[in-house]
Amino acid sequence: MSHAPRTHTVIDSPVGPLTLVATGGTLAGLYMTDQRHRPPQETFGDPDPEPFAETVAQLDEYFSRVRTEFTVPLAPEGTAFQLRVWEQLRRIPYGETVTYGELAEAIGRPSAARAVGLANGRNPLSIIVPCHRVIGSTGSLTGYGGGLERKRQLLGLERRARGTDTPDAQLATLW
């Protein structure tokens, strides 16, 4: 665990308040209200909006359907396996989905779908590391640390931005 100073700020978004956490000035966390596995507030450090200007700008562009990929530097903390899963999440194209099994195959661990799901649920950088783009093998919106309604909102926003009005078979359960 890092000993660099931690700071945080809270911003409004279409999916509710988002708490941004930086370690040594680099984004280490993005948490939603009532998010599962959200660390205790006292671990977020002092309030300071300064290190978050670029993250806030990119989130605004994302929610305005202008930005499809985030480029802010990230400093997530996790196990080697979790970091591998989170890196693979960043490769899922905007507006598309993969299953937990497909994600496990992509990291070279085809029998680890359950472990991938657990790592996905511990993602400390929701939205920017798009864990909302992972769905169940039947196309269902299985678990999401931020709640299924937020997952539905994020996937819907991305599909509308892509101009995909007709849901594909995988996302039929959304509509």
Coordinates of N, CA, C and O in Angstrom, one line a residue, residues 86-144:
W86 N -8.3 -5.6 -14.3 CA -8.7 -4.2 -14.5 C -8.0 -3.6 -15.8 O -8.6 -2.8 -16.5
E87 N -6.8 -4.0 -16.1 CA -6.2 -3.6 -17.3 C -7.0 -4.1 -18.5 O -7.2 -3.4 -19.5
Q88 N -7.4 -5.3 -18.4 CA -8.2 -5.9 -19.5 C -9.5 -5.2 -19.7 O -10.0 -5.1 -20.8
L89 N -10.1 -4.8 -18.6 CA -11.4 -4.1 -18.7 C -11.3 -2.8 -19.5 O -12.2 -2.5 -20.3
R90 N -10.1 -2.2 -19.4 CA -9.9 -0.9 -20.2 C -9.8 -1.2 -21.7 O -9.9 -0.3 -22.5
R91 N -9.7 -2.5 -22.1 CA -9.6 -2.8 -23.5 C -11.0 -3.1 -24.1 O -11.1 -3.4 -25.3
I92 N -12.0 -3.2 -23.3 CA -13.4 -3.4 -23.8 C -13.8 -2.1 -24.5 O -13.9 -1.1 -23.9
P93 N -14.2 -2.2 -25.8 CA -14.6 -1.0 -26.5 C -15.8 -0.4 -26.0 O -16.7 -1.0 -25.5
Y94 N -15.8 1.0 -26.1 CA -16.9 1.8 -25.6 C -18.2 1.3 -26.2 O -18.3 1.0 -27.4
G95 N -19.2 1.1 -25.4 CA -20.6 0.7 -25.9 C -20.7 -0.7 -26.2 O -21.7 -1.2 -26.7
E96 N -19.7 -1.5 -25.9 CA -19.7 -3.0 -26.1 C -19.7 -3.7 -24.8 O -19.3 -3.1 -23.8
T97 N -20.0 -5.0 -24.8 CA -19.9 -5.8 -23.6 C -19.2 -7.1 -23.9 O -19.1 -7.5 -25.0
V98 N -18.7 -7.6 -22.8 CA -18.1 -9.0 -22.8 C -18.7 -9.7 -21.6 O -19.1 -9.1 -20.6
T99 N -18.6 -11.0 -21.7 CA -19.0 -11.8 -20.5 C -17.8 -12.1 -19.6 O -16.7 -11.9 -20.0
Y100 N -18.1 -12.5 -18.4 CA -17.0 -12.8 -17.4 C -16.1 -13.9 -18.0 O -14.9 -13.8 -17.8
G101 N -16.7 -14.9 -18.7 CA -15.9 -15.9 -19.3 C -15.0 -15.4 -20.4 O -13.9 -15.8 -20.5
E102 N -15.5 -14.5 -21.2 CA -14.7 -13.9 -22.3 C -13.6 -13.1 -21.7 O -12.4 -13.1 -22.2
L103 N -13.8 -12.4 -20.6 CA -12.8 -11.6 -19.9 C -11.7 -12.6 -19.3 O -10.5 -12.3 -19.4
A104 N -12.2 -13.7 -18.7 CA -11.2 -14.7 -18.2 C -10.3 -15.2 -19.3 O -9.1 -15.4 -19.2
E105 N -10.9 -15.5 -20.5 CA -10.2 -16.0 -21.6 C -9.2 -15.0 -22.1 O -8.0 -15.3 -22.4
A106 N -9.6 -13.7 -22.1 CA -8.7 -12.6 -22.6 C -7.5 -12.5 -21.7 O -6.4 -12.0 -22.3
I107 N -7.5 -12.8 -20.5 CA -6.3 -12.7 -19.6 C -5.6 -14.1 -19.5 O -4.7 -14.2 -18.7
G108 N -6.0 -15.0 -20.3 CA -5.3 -16.3 -20.4 C -5.7 -17.3 -19.2 O -5.0 -18.2 -18.9
R109 N -6.8 -17.0 -18.6 CA -7.3 -17.9 -17.5 C -8.8 -18.3 -17.7 O -9.7 -17.9 -17.0
P110 N -9.0 -19.1 -18.8 CA -10.4 -19.4 -19.2 C -11.2 -20.1 -18.1 O -12.5 -20.0 -18.2
S111 N -10.7 -20.7 -17.2 CA -11.5 -21.4 -16.1 C -11.7 -20.4 -14.9 O -12.2 -20.9 -13.9
A112 N -11.3 -19.2 -15.0 CA -11.3 -18.3 -13.8 C -12.4 -17.3 -13.9 O -12.3 -16.2 -13.4
A113 N -13.5 -17.6 -14.6 CA -14.6 -16.6 -14.7 C -15.1 -16.1 -13.4 O -15.3 -14.9 -13.2
R114 N -15.2 -16.9 -12.4 CA -15.6 -16.5 -11.1 C -14.6 -15.6 -10.4 O -15.0 -14.5 -9.9
A115 N -13.4 -15.9 -10.5 CA -12.3 -15.0 -9.9 C -12.3 -13.7 -10.6 O -12.1 -12.6 -10.0
V116 N -12.5 -13.7 -11.9 CA -12.5 -12.5 -12.7 C -13.7 -11.6 -12.2 O -13.6 -10.4 -12.1
G117 N -14.8 -12.3 -12.0 CA -16.0 -11.6 -11.5 C -15.7 -10.9 -10.1 O -16.1 -9.8 -9.9
L118 N -15.0 -11.6 -9.3 CA -14.7 -11.0 -8.0 C -13.7 -9.9 -8.1 O -13.9 -8.8 -7.4
A119 N -12.7 -10.0 -9.0 CA -11.8 -8.9 -9.2 C -12.5 -7.7 -9.8 O -12.3 -6.5 -9.5
N120 N -13.5 -8.0 -10.8 CA -14.3 -6.9 -11.4 C -15.0 -6.2 -10.3 O -15.1 -4.9 -10.4
G121 N -15.6 -6.9 -9.4 CA -16.4 -6.2 -8.3 C -15.5 -5.4 -7.4 O -16.1 -4.5 -6.7
R122 N -14.2 -5.6 -7.4 CA -13.3 -4.8 -6.5 C -12.7 -3.7 -7.2 O -11.8 -3.0 -6.7
N123 N -13.0 -3.4 -8.5 CA -12.5 -2.4 -9.3 C -12.6 -1.0 -8.6 O -13.7 -0.6 -8.3
P124 N -11.5 -0.4 -8.2 CA -11.6 0.9 -7.5 C -11.8 2.1 -8.4 O -12.0 3.2 -7.9
L125 N -11.9 1.9 -9.7 CA -12.0 3.1 -10.6 C -13.2 2.9 -11.6 O -13.1 2.9 -12.8
S126 N -14.4 2.7 -11.0 CA -15.6 2.5 -11.8 C -15.7 3.6 -12.8 O -15.2 4.7 -12.6
I127 N -16.4 3.3 -13.9 CA -16.6 4.2 -15.0 C -15.3 4.3 -15.9 O -15.3 3.9 -17.0
I128 N -14.3 4.8 -15.3 CA -13.0 5.0 -16.0 C -12.4 3.6 -16.4 O -11.9 3.4 -17.5
V129 N -12.4 2.7 -15.5 CA -12.1 1.3 -15.8 C -13.5 0.6 -15.9 O -14.1 0.3 -14.9
P130 N -14.0 0.4 -17.1 CA -15.4 0.1 -17.3 C -15.9 -1.3 -17.0 O -16.3 -2.1 -17.8
C131 N -16.0 -1.5 -15.7 CA -16.5 -2.8 -15.2 C -18.0 -3.0 -15.5 O -18.5 -4.1 -15.6
H132 N -18.6 -1.9 -15.9 CA -20.1 -2.0 -16.2 C -20.3 -2.7 -17.6 O -21.4 -3.1 -17.9
R133 N -19.2 -2.8 -18.3 CA -19.3 -3.5 -19.7 C -19.2 -5.0 -19.6 O -19.2 -5.6 -20.6
V134 N -19.2 -5.6 -18.4 CA -19.1 -7.0 -18.2 C -20.5 -7.5 -17.8 O -21.1 -7.0 -16.9
I135 N -21.0 -8.5 -18.6 CA -22.3 -9.1 -18.3 C -22.2 -10.6 -18.1 O -21.2 -11.2 -18.4
G136 N -23.3 -11.2 -17.7 CA -23.4 -12.6 -17.5 C -23.4 -13.4 -18.8 O -23.6 -12.8 -19.9
S137 N -23.2 -14.6 -18.8 CA -23.0 -15.5 -20.0 C -24.3 -15.5 -20.8 O -24.3 -15.8 -22.0
T138 N -25.5 -15.3 -20.2 CA -26.7 -15.3 -20.9 C -27.1 -13.9 -21.4 O -28.2 -13.7 -21.9
G139 N -26.2 -12.9 -21.2 CA -26.5 -11.5 -21.6 C -27.2 -10.7 -20.5 O -27.6 -9.6 -20.7
S140 N -27.3 -11.3 -19.3 CA -28.0 -10.6 -18.2 C -27.1 -9.7 -17.5 O -25.9 -9.8 -17.5
L141 N -27.7 -8.7 -16.9 CA -26.9 -7.7 -16.2 C -26.7 -8.2 -14.8 O -27.3 -7.8 -13.8
T142 N -25.7 -9.1 -14.6 CA -25.4 -9.6 -13.3 C -24.7 -8.6 -12.5 O -24.2 -7.6 -13.1
G143 N -24.6 -8.8 -11.2 CA -23.9 -7.9 -10.3 C -23.1 -6.7 -10.8 O -22.4 -6.8 -11.8
Y144 N -23.3 -5.6 -10.1 CA -22.5 -4.4 -10.4 C -22.4 -3.7 -9.1 O -23.4 -3.4 -8.4

